[in-house]
Coordinates of C-alpha atoms in Angstrom, one line a residue:
Chain A
X1 CA -118.9 71.1 43.1
X2 CA -121.1 72.7 46.0
X3 CA -123.6 70.3 47.1
X4 CA -125.3 69.3 50.5
X5 CA -122.7 66.8 51.1
X6 CA -119.3 67.9 49.1
X7 CA -117.5 65.1 47.3
X8 CA -114.5 63.1 48.5
X9 CA -111.3 64.6 48.6
X10 CA -108.9 63.8 45.6
X11 CA -105.9 65.4 46.9
X12 CA -104.7 66.3 50.0
X13 CA -101.6 68.6 50.4
X14 CA -100.7 69.5 54.2
X15 CA -97.8 71.9 54.8
X16 CA -96.2 70.6 51.6
X17 CA -92.6 71.5 51.2
X18 CA -90.5 70.4 48.2
X19 CA -86.6 71.5 47.9
X20 CA -84.2 71.1 45.0
X21 CA -80.6 71.3 45.9
X22 CA -78.2 73.0 43.5
X23 CA -74.7 72.8 43.7
X24 CA -72.3 75.6 42.4
X25 CA -70.5 72.3 40.6
X26 CA -70.4 68.6 41.1
X27 CA -68.0 67.3 44.1
X28 CA -64.5 67.0 42.7
X29 CA -61.6 65.0 44.0
X30 CA -60.4 68.0 45.3
X31 CA -63.3 68.4 47.6
X32 CA -63.4 65.2 48.7
X33 CA -59.6 65.0 49.9
X34 CA -60.2 68.7 51.4
X35 CA -63.5 67.6 52.9
X36 CA -65.2 70.6 52.2
X37 CA -68.5 70.2 49.8
X38 CA -69.3 72.2 47.0
X39 CA -71.2 75.6 47.6
X40 CA -74.9 74.2 47.6
X41 CA -77.8 76.3 47.1
X42 CA -81.2 74.8 48.1
X43 CA -84.3 76.1 46.0
X44 CA -87.4 75.9 48.1
X45 CA -89.5 75.1 45.2
X46 CA -92.7 74.7 47.2
X47 CA -93.0 76.2 50.7
X48 CA -96.0 74.8 53.1
X49 CA -98.4 74.5 50.5
X50 CA -102.0 73.6 52.3
X51 CA -104.5 72.6 49.6
X52 CA -107.5 70.2 49.4
X53 CA -109.2 69.1 46.0
X54 CA -112.2 67.4 45.6
X55 CA -113.3 64.7 43.3
X56 CA -114.8 66.3 40.2
X57 CA -113.1 69.6 40.5
X58 CA -111.1 71.5 37.8
X59 CA -108.3 73.5 39.8
X60 CA -106.4 76.0 37.5
X61 CA -102.5 76.9 39.2
X62 CA -101.3 80.0 37.9
X63 CA -98.1 82.0 38.9
X64 CA -95.2 83.5 37.2
X65 CA -92.3 81.2 35.8
X66 CA -90.5 79.7 38.9
X67 CA -93.2 80.0 41.2
X68 CA -93.4 76.3 42.0
X69 CA -96.0 75.0 39.7
X70 CA -94.9 72.1 37.6
X71 CA -92.8 71.4 41.2
X72 CA -95.9 70.9 43.0
X73 CA -97.5 68.7 40.3
X74 CA -94.4 66.3 40.1
X75 CA -94.6 66.1 43.7
X76 CA -98.0 65.0 43.3
X77 CA -97.3 62.1 41.0
X78 CA -94.4 60.9 43.3
X79 CA -91.9 61.8 40.7
X80 CA -90.1 64.4 43.6
X81 CA -89.4 63.5 47.2
X82 CA -91.1 65.6 49.6
X83 CA -89.1 67.7 52.1
X84 CA -91.6 68.0 54.4
X85 CA -95.6 68.0 54.9
X86 CA -97.9 65.4 53.9
X87 CA -99.8 64.4 50.3
X88 CA -102.5 62.2 50.3
X89 CA -104.3 61.3 47.1
X90 CA -107.7 59.1 46.4
X91 CA -105.5 57.7 43.2
X92 CA -102.2 58.4 41.9
X93 CA -102.3 61.2 39.5
X94 CA -100.9 61.0 35.9
X95 CA -99.4 63.9 34.8
X96 CA -99.2 64.7 31.0
X97 CA -95.7 63.8 30.8
X98 CA -95.2 61.0 28.4
X99 CA -93.2 63.0 25.9
X100 CA -89.9 61.8 27.7
X101 CA -90.6 58.4 27.1
X102 CA -91.4 58.5 23.2
X103 CA -88.4 57.8 20.5
X104 CA -88.0 59.8 17.7
X105 CA -86.9 57.5 15.0
X106 CA -90.1 55.4 15.9
X107 CA -93.3 55.8 14.0
X108 CA -96.1 57.6 15.4
X109 CA -97.8 54.3 15.6
X110 CA -94.9 52.7 17.6
X111 CA -94.8 55.5 19.6
X112 CA -98.3 55.2 20.7
X113 CA -97.7 51.9 22.0
X114 CA -94.5 52.6 24.1
X115 CA -96.2 55.8 25.3
X116 CA -99.7 53.4 26.9
X117 CA -97.2 51.3 28.2
X118 CA -95.2 53.7 29.8
X119 CA -97.9 54.6 32.0
X120 CA -98.5 51.3 33.0
X121 CA -100.7 49.4 30.5
X122 CA -100.1 45.9 30.0
X123 CA -99.5 45.0 26.2
X124 CA -102.9 43.6 25.4
X125 CA -104.5 46.8 27.0
X126 CA -102.2 48.7 25.1
X127 CA -102.7 47.4 21.8
X128 CA -106.5 47.6 22.2
X129 CA -106.1 51.2 22.2
X130 CA -103.6 51.9 19.4
X131 CA -106.3 52.4 16.8
X132 CA -108.6 54.8 19.0
X133 CA -105.3 57.1 19.9
X134 CA -104.1 57.1 16.5
X135 CA -107.4 58.4 15.5
X136 CA -107.5 61.2 18.0
X137 CA -104.1 62.5 16.6
X138 CA -105.6 63.1 13.2
X139 CA -101.9 62.6 11.7
X140 CA -103.5 60.3 8.9
X141 CA -101.1 58.4 7.0
X142 CA -98.1 60.2 8.6
X143 CA -99.0 57.9 11.9
X144 CA -96.7 55.5 10.2
X145 CA -94.1 57.5 9.7
X146 CA -91.1 58.0 11.9
X147 CA -91.6 60.7 14.6
X148 CA -88.5 62.5 13.6
X149 CA -90.2 63.4 10.4
X150 CA -92.8 65.3 12.4
X151 CA -93.5 69.0 12.8
X152 CA -93.7 70.6 16.3
X153 CA -97.4 71.1 15.6
X154 CA -97.7 67.1 14.8
X155 CA -95.3 66.0 17.8
X156 CA -97.5 67.9 20.4
X157 CA -100.8 66.4 18.8
X158 CA -99.0 63.2 19.4
X159 CA -98.0 63.6 22.9
X160 CA -101.3 65.0 24.0
X161 CA -103.1 61.9 22.5
X162 CA -101.2 59.4 24.3
X163 CA -101.1 60.8 27.7
X164 CA -105.0 62.0 27.7
X165 CA -105.5 58.0 26.3
X166 CA -105.8 56.7 29.8
X167 CA -108.2 59.0 31.6
X168 CA -107.2 58.6 35.0
X169 CA -109.5 59.7 38.0
X170 CA -106.7 62.8 38.4
X171 CA -105.0 64.2 35.6
X172 CA -102.4 66.9 36.1
X173 CA -101.9 69.1 32.9
X174 CA -98.9 71.3 32.4
X175 CA -99.2 73.9 29.1
X176 CA -100.7 70.7 27.5
X177 CA -103.6 72.6 25.3
X178 CA -101.6 75.3 23.7
X179 CA -100.8 72.7 21.0
X180 CA -101.5 72.1 17.6
X181 CA -104.0 74.2 15.1
X182 CA -107.3 75.3 16.0
X183 CA -109.2 72.4 15.5
X184 CA -106.9 70.3 17.4
X185 CA -107.1 72.7 20.1
X186 CA -110.5 72.5 20.6
X187 CA -110.6 68.8 20.5
X188 CA -108.2 68.9 23.2
X189 CA -110.4 71.1 25.3
X190 CA -113.4 68.9 24.8
X191 CA -111.3 65.8 25.9
X192 CA -110.9 67.4 29.2
X193 CA -114.5 68.4 29.3
X194 CA -115.5 65.0 29.1
X195 CA -113.3 63.8 31.3
X196 CA -114.5 66.1 34.2
X197 CA -118.1 65.5 33.1
X198 CA -117.4 61.7 34.2
X199 CA -116.2 63.3 37.6
X200 CA -112.3 62.9 36.9
X201 CA -110.2 65.6 38.7
X202 CA -108.1 68.1 36.7
X203 CA -105.3 70.1 37.8
X204 CA -104.3 72.6 35.1
X205 CA -100.8 74.5 35.0
X206 CA -101.2 77.0 32.4
X207 CA -99.9 81.0 31.5
X208 CA -102.6 81.2 29.1
X209 CA -105.5 82.6 31.4
X210 CA -108.3 82.4 29.0
X211 CA -108.0 78.8 28.9
X212 CA -107.7 78.5 32.8
X213 CA -111.1 80.6 33.0
X214 CA -112.8 78.3 30.4
X215 CA -111.6 75.2 32.0
X216 CA -111.6 75.8 35.8
X217 CA -114.2 77.2 38.5
X218 CA -111.3 77.3 40.8
X219 CA -107.9 78.7 40.7
X220 CA -104.8 78.9 43.0
X221 CA -102.5 81.4 42.8
X222 CA -98.9 80.5 43.6
X223 CA -95.8 82.7 44.2
X224 CA -92.7 81.6 45.4
X225 CA -93.7 78.3 46.3
X226 CA -96.1 79.5 48.3
X227 CA -100.2 80.1 47.7
X228 CA -101.2 83.5 47.7
X229 CA -105.0 83.1 46.9
X230 CA -107.1 80.2 46.6
X231 CA -111.0 80.6 45.5
X232 CA -113.3 81.3 42.6
X233 CA -111.5 81.8 39.0
X234 CA -113.2 84.9 38.5
X235 CA -111.9 86.5 41.6
X236 CA -108.6 85.2 41.8
X237 CA -107.8 86.1 38.0
X238 CA -108.9 89.6 38.7
X239 CA -106.3 89.8 41.5
X240 CA -103.6 88.1 39.5
X241 CA -104.2 90.3 36.7
X242 CA -103.9 93.4 38.6
X243 CA -100.3 92.4 40.4
Chain B
X1 CA -105.2 52.5 39.4
X2 CA -102.5 50.0 40.0
X3 CA -103.4 48.0 42.6
X4 CA -100.3 47.8 44.2
X5 CA -100.4 51.8 44.8
X6 CA -103.0 51.1 47.8
X7 CA -100.5 50.8 50.3
X8 CA -101.5 51.7 53.6
X9 CA -105.2 53.4 53.6
X10 CA -104.9 56.6 54.9
X11 CA -108.0 58.6 56.1
X12 CA -111.1 58.4 53.7
X13 CA -109.1 56.1 51.0
X14 CA -106.7 58.5 50.3
X15 CA -102.8 57.3 50.3
X16 CA -99.4 58.7 50.9
X17 CA -97.4 59.7 47.6
X18 CA -93.7 60.1 47.6
X19 CA -93.1 57.6 50.1
X20 CA -90.5 54.4 49.3
X21 CA -92.6 51.3 48.8
X22 CA -91.7 48.3 50.6
X23 CA -89.6 45.8 48.3
X24 CA -92.3 43.1 47.8
X25 CA -94.8 45.9 45.8
X26 CA -91.6 47.4 44.3
X27 CA -90.8 44.1 42.7
X28 CA -94.4 43.7 41.7
X29 CA -94.4 47.1 40.4
X30 CA -91.5 46.3 38.1
X31 CA -93.1 42.8 37.2
X32 CA -96.0 44.7 36.2
X33 CA -94.1 47.0 33.8
X34 CA -92.7 43.9 32.1
X35 CA -94.3 44.5 28.6
X36 CA -92.8 47.9 28.6
X37 CA -89.5 46.9 29.7
X38 CA -89.3 44.7 26.6
X39 CA -90.7 46.7 24.3
X40 CA -88.6 49.8 24.2
X41 CA -85.5 48.2 23.7
X42 CA -87.2 45.8 20.7
X43 CA -88.1 49.1 19.6
X44 CA -84.8 50.8 19.8
X45 CA -83.1 47.9 17.9
X46 CA -85.5 47.9 15.1
X47 CA -84.8 51.4 14.3
X48 CA -81.2 51.7 15.3
X49 CA -79.9 50.7 11.8
X50 CA -82.9 52.5 10.1
X51 CA -80.6 55.1 8.4
X52 CA -78.0 52.4 6.8
X53 CA -77.8 50.5 3.8
X54 CA -77.5 47.6 5.2
X55 CA -80.2 47.7 8.2
X56 CA -80.2 45.5 10.7
X57 CA -77.9 42.7 9.0
X58 CA -75.6 45.2 11.0
X59 CA -76.2 43.4 14.2
X60 CA -75.0 40.0 12.7
X61 CA -72.1 41.6 10.3
X62 CA -70.5 43.1 13.5
X63 CA -69.6 40.0 15.7
X64 CA -68.5 38.5 12.2
X65 CA -66.4 41.1 11.0
X66 CA -64.9 41.3 14.5
X67 CA -63.8 37.7 13.9
X68 CA -62.5 38.4 10.7
X69 CA -60.2 41.0 12.4
X70 CA -59.2 38.3 14.9
X71 CA -58.5 35.6 11.9
X72 CA -56.4 38.2 10.3
X73 CA -54.3 39.4 12.7
X74 CA -53.8 36.2 15.4
X75 CA -54.2 33.6 12.3
X76 CA -52.3 35.3 9.7
X77 CA -50.0 37.9 10.5
X78 CA -49.0 37.1 14.2
X79 CA -48.8 33.3 15.2
X80 CA -49.6 33.6 19.0
X81 CA -51.2 30.3 20.0
X82 CA -50.0 30.8 23.3
X83 CA -50.8 27.1 24.5
X84 CA -54.3 26.7 23.3
X85 CA -55.2 24.7 20.3
X86 CA -57.9 26.7 18.5
X87 CA -57.0 30.2 19.1
X88 CA -59.4 31.7 17.2
X89 CA -62.1 30.0 18.6
X90 CA -60.7 30.4 22.5
X91 CA -60.6 34.1 21.3
X92 CA -63.8 34.6 20.0
X93 CA -65.5 33.1 23.0
X94 CA -63.6 35.1 25.3
X95 CA -63.7 38.5 23.5
X96 CA -67.7 38.4 22.9
X97 CA -68.4 37.0 26.6
X98 CA -66.3 39.6 27.8
X99 CA -67.5 42.6 25.7
X100 CA -71.1 41.4 26.5
X101 CA -70.5 42.0 30.1
X102 CA -69.0 45.3 29.3
X103 CA -71.8 46.4 27.4
X104 CA -74.5 45.5 29.9
X105 CA -72.6 47.5 32.9
X106 CA -72.0 50.5 30.5
X107 CA -75.3 50.4 29.3
X108 CA -76.9 50.1 32.7
X109 CA -74.5 52.8 34.3
X110 CA -75.7 55.3 31.6
X111 CA -79.2 54.2 32.1
X112 CA -80.4 56.7 35.0
X113 CA -78.7 59.6 33.9
X114 CA -79.4 59.7 30.2
X115 CA -83.2 59.1 31.3
X116 CA -83.6 62.1 33.9
X117 CA -86.3 63.5 31.6
X118 CA -88.4 60.0 32.3
X119 CA -87.6 59.7 35.7
X120 CA -89.1 63.1 36.0
X121 CA -92.1 62.5 33.9
X122 CA -93.4 59.6 35.1
X123 CA -93.3 57.5 38.3
X124 CA -92.4 53.9 38.2
X125 CA -89.8 51.6 40.1
X126 CA -86.7 53.4 38.7
X127 CA -84.7 50.2 38.6
X128 CA -87.2 49.4 35.5
X129 CA -84.0 51.6 33.5
X130 CA -81.0 49.3 34.2
X131 CA -83.4 46.4 33.8
X132 CA -84.8 47.9 30.3
X133 CA -80.9 48.6 29.2
X134 CA -79.8 44.6 30.2
X135 CA -82.9 43.4 28.6
X136 CA -81.5 45.1 25.5
X137 CA -78.4 44.1 25.6
X138 CA -79.7 40.3 26.0
X139 CA -81.4 41.1 22.6
X140 CA -78.4 42.3 20.8
X141 CA -76.2 39.3 22.2
X142 CA -78.4 36.6 20.1
X143 CA -76.9 37.6 16.4
X144 CA -73.7 37.5 18.9
X145 CA -74.2 34.4 20.2
X146 CA -75.3 32.6 16.8
X147 CA -71.6 34.0 15.3
X148 CA -70.0 32.7 18.7
X149 CA -71.7 29.0 17.9
X150 CA -71.0 29.4 14.3
X151 CA -67.3 30.0 15.2
X152 CA -67.1 27.2 17.4
X153 CA -68.6 24.6 15.0
X154 CA -66.2 25.6 12.4
X155 CA -63.4 24.8 14.6
X156 CA -64.5 21.4 15.2
X157 CA -66.5 21.4 18.1
X158 CA -70.0 19.5 17.6
X159 CA -73.0 20.2 19.7
X160 CA -72.4 18.3 22.9
X161 CA -74.2 18.0 26.5
X162 CA -72.2 20.8 27.7
X163 CA -74.4 23.2 25.5
X164 CA -77.2 22.4 27.9
X165 CA -75.3 24.8 30.0
X166 CA -75.4 27.7 27.8
X167 CA -79.1 29.1 29.7
X168 CA -77.6 29.2 32.5
X169 CA -74.1 30.7 31.7
X170 CA -76.3 33.2 29.7
X171 CA -78.6 34.2 33.0
X172 CA -74.9 34.2 35.1
X173 CA -73.5 36.7 32.2
X174 CA -76.9 38.9 32.2
X175 CA -77.5 38.8 35.8
X176 CA -73.6 40.0 36.6
X177 CA -74.0 42.8 33.9
X178 CA -77.6 44.1 35.9
X179 CA -76.1 43.9 39.2
X180 CA -73.0 45.7 38.2
X181 CA -75.0 48.0 36.1
X182 CA -77.4 48.7 39.0
X183 CA -74.5 49.6 41.2
X184 CA -72.9 51.8 38.7
X185 CA -76.1 53.3 37.9
X186 CA -76.4 54.7 41.3
X187 CA -72.8 55.7 41.6
X188 CA -72.9 57.0 38.0
X189 CA -75.8 59.3 39.4
X190 CA -73.7 60.8 41.8
X191 CA -70.4 60.7 40.4
X192 CA -70.3 61.0 36.5
X193 CA -66.5 60.6 36.7
X194 CA -67.7 56.7 36.7
X195 CA -68.4 57.3 33.1
X196 CA -64.7 58.1 32.0
X197 CA -63.4 55.8 34.5
X198 CA -65.6 52.7 33.4
X199 CA -63.7 52.3 29.8
X200 CA -59.9 52.1 31.5
X201 CA -61.3 49.8 34.4
X202 CA -62.5 47.1 31.9
X203 CA -59.7 47.6 29.5
X204 CA -57.5 46.7 32.8
X205 CA -60.1 43.4 33.4
X206 CA -59.8 42.4 30.1
X207 CA -56.0 42.0 30.4
X208 CA -56.3 40.2 33.9
X209 CA -59.5 38.2 32.8
X210 CA -57.4 35.8 30.4
X211 CA -59.1 37.1 27.5
X212 CA -56.2 36.9 25.1
X213 CA -54.5 34.3 26.6
X214 CA -55.0 31.0 29.0
X215 CA -54.7 31.7 32.5
X216 CA -54.1 27.8 33.4
X217 CA -51.0 27.9 30.5
X218 CA -49.6 31.0 32.0
X219 CA -49.9 30.8 35.8
X220 CA -48.4 27.4 37.1
X221 CA -48.8 28.4 41.0
X222 CA -52.2 26.9 42.4
X223 CA -52.6 30.0 45.0
X224 CA -52.2 32.3 42.2
X225 CA -54.6 31.1 40.2
X226 CA -57.1 30.9 42.7
X227 CA -56.7 34.5 42.8
X228 CA -57.9 34.9 39.3
X229 CA -61.3 33.5 40.9
X230 CA -61.9 36.8 42.5
X231 CA -62.6 38.4 39.2
X232 CA -66.0 37.6 38.1
X233 CA -65.2 38.3 34.5
X234 CA -62.2 35.7 34.6
X235 CA -64.8 33.0 36.2
X236 CA -67.6 33.8 33.4
X237 CA -65.0 33.7 30.4
X238 CA -63.8 30.5 31.8
X239 CA -66.9 28.8 32.3
X240 CA -68.5 30.0 28.8
X241 CA -65.5 28.2 27.2
X242 CA -65.9 24.9 29.1
X243 CA -69.2 24.9 27.4
X244 CA -68.3 25.8 23.9
X245 CA -64.5 25.0 23.2
X246 CA -64.3 22.0 26.0
X247 CA -61.2 23.6 28.1
X248 CA -61.0 23.1 31.4
X249 CA -62.6 25.0 34.2
X250 CA -61.7 25.1 38.0
X251 CA -64.3 24.2 40.9
X252 CA -63.5 28.1 41.9
X253 CA -64.3 29.3 38.5
X254 CA -67.8 27.4 38.6
X255 CA -68.3 29.0 42.2
X256 CA -67.3 32.5 41.1
X257 CA -70.0 32.0 38.2
X258 CA -72.5 31.4 40.3
X259 CA -72.0 33.4 43.5
X260 CA -70.6 36.5 41.8
X261 CA -73.7 37.4 39.5
X262 CA -75.9 36.5 42.6
X263 CA -73.9 38.7 44.8
X264 CA -73.7 41.7 42.2
X265 CA -77.3 41.2 41.6
X266 CA -78.2 41.5 45.6
X267 CA -75.8 44.3 46.5
X268 CA -76.8 46.2 43.4
X269 CA -80.5 45.9 43.8
X270 CA -80.1 47.1 47.4
X271 CA -77.7 50.0 47.0
X272 CA -80.0 51.3 43.7
X273 CA -82.9 51.4 45.7
X274 CA -81.4 53.0 48.7
X275 CA -81.4 56.5 46.2
X276 CA -84.8 55.4 44.7
X277 CA -86.2 59.0 45.7
X278 CA -83.0 61.2 44.4
X279 CA -82.9 60.1 40.8
X280 CA -85.0 62.6 39.5
X281 CA -83.9 65.8 41.5
X282 CA -80.2 65.7 39.6
X283 CA -77.9 65.6 42.3

């Protein structure tokens, strides 16, 4: 949003570093007794990222696999600790990652309840939204069948519906829209549009560049944990596709 | 969104993520999640036996069959009274209380490593995982408690004032399981080996805690008997028996029933939280 006064900052990354340690094996008794640690490789997944996202912006995050896109989002939610730098946010970003909280043997409806509670709602707040979310999935009577009986497309619809039910101020989306049939994809995209229209901030990680073009006015290109380019989507994606 | 997140306001209403929160905020966040913490175990219990013919009747049948086995083995096949009048009730209380502690600790130990996906996807106080698993174990203890009460009633122990101690004893049992579970969860996250060791540790404790025999009957030396109070499970089993079948419980056993769960809960919580930030990163 370019106006006379820029919108306030939603997310500010200053020199953010995120590291993983991957060991060749977990320490064995042998190692402890001899006092040598197993060979450890530190993966420097995000290196010195400086990024300022303003309220109401929707920013695409592109880059090859392993470039640190998802890791950066995880750091923003506080799921992964920072190895260095500073990460400030206006409100705690929500990750479209509710999938892990759902239980295959429970019905779609029970899972909506669980998913909403998992995202921090109280029981009465969750109860008030269950019907809406169930309607959005458009699963019909299947909503009362156990989730393990769903096709992968049906599951994906359930996940998306639950994860976007809360419309948080800052929404982080990781490859979530490439799910379900065409009608559902369109409805999902509409939901994100509505979210942006209500001054929400969106960070979208995707390999689907058409989707990034459609949804984001600004794009950040990550490569090996560093920002290669940051600017208007058209320009950045032109360079990205040419690389 | 969550008011507790608005920690020290940085510039322009921004705040830092990925920093440890103070213990008060942590506990408040945990309390804020209470509906989730109860909902998940309820749901899991509800669907646990979905694929069986008898469904959730199994929650009750399991402890009943267990008692039936003891009745057959110790009541019919071998005459093994070992200085207790009603061995079946004695055994039932001992075994059920012991197993409840074991199950709570074991489930707590697994709760973090089994939910790494959840830890990586959502931000929440990680203690929610062991706490949730302890709640689940507490809920599934309800039918066990019913069977245990039925057995003691059938053995001529009518309800008396001692039953009033049961809620406190249940709290102590759960607090111990949760505290030890928090410790074990942290340790299991670093050393998965513990998952393999825990069954043997509990097997050893099973024989040391006087589950199968009366410590008072076999150990005459007072000083030696006092050593048993170092075993939290001995203390818990002994005081539970005091409440349900009227056997003696020494002052030391009572002291242990109060002190051990408190100590485990505090130490477990502090130790668990010290590694809070690492639970998603796999090592």
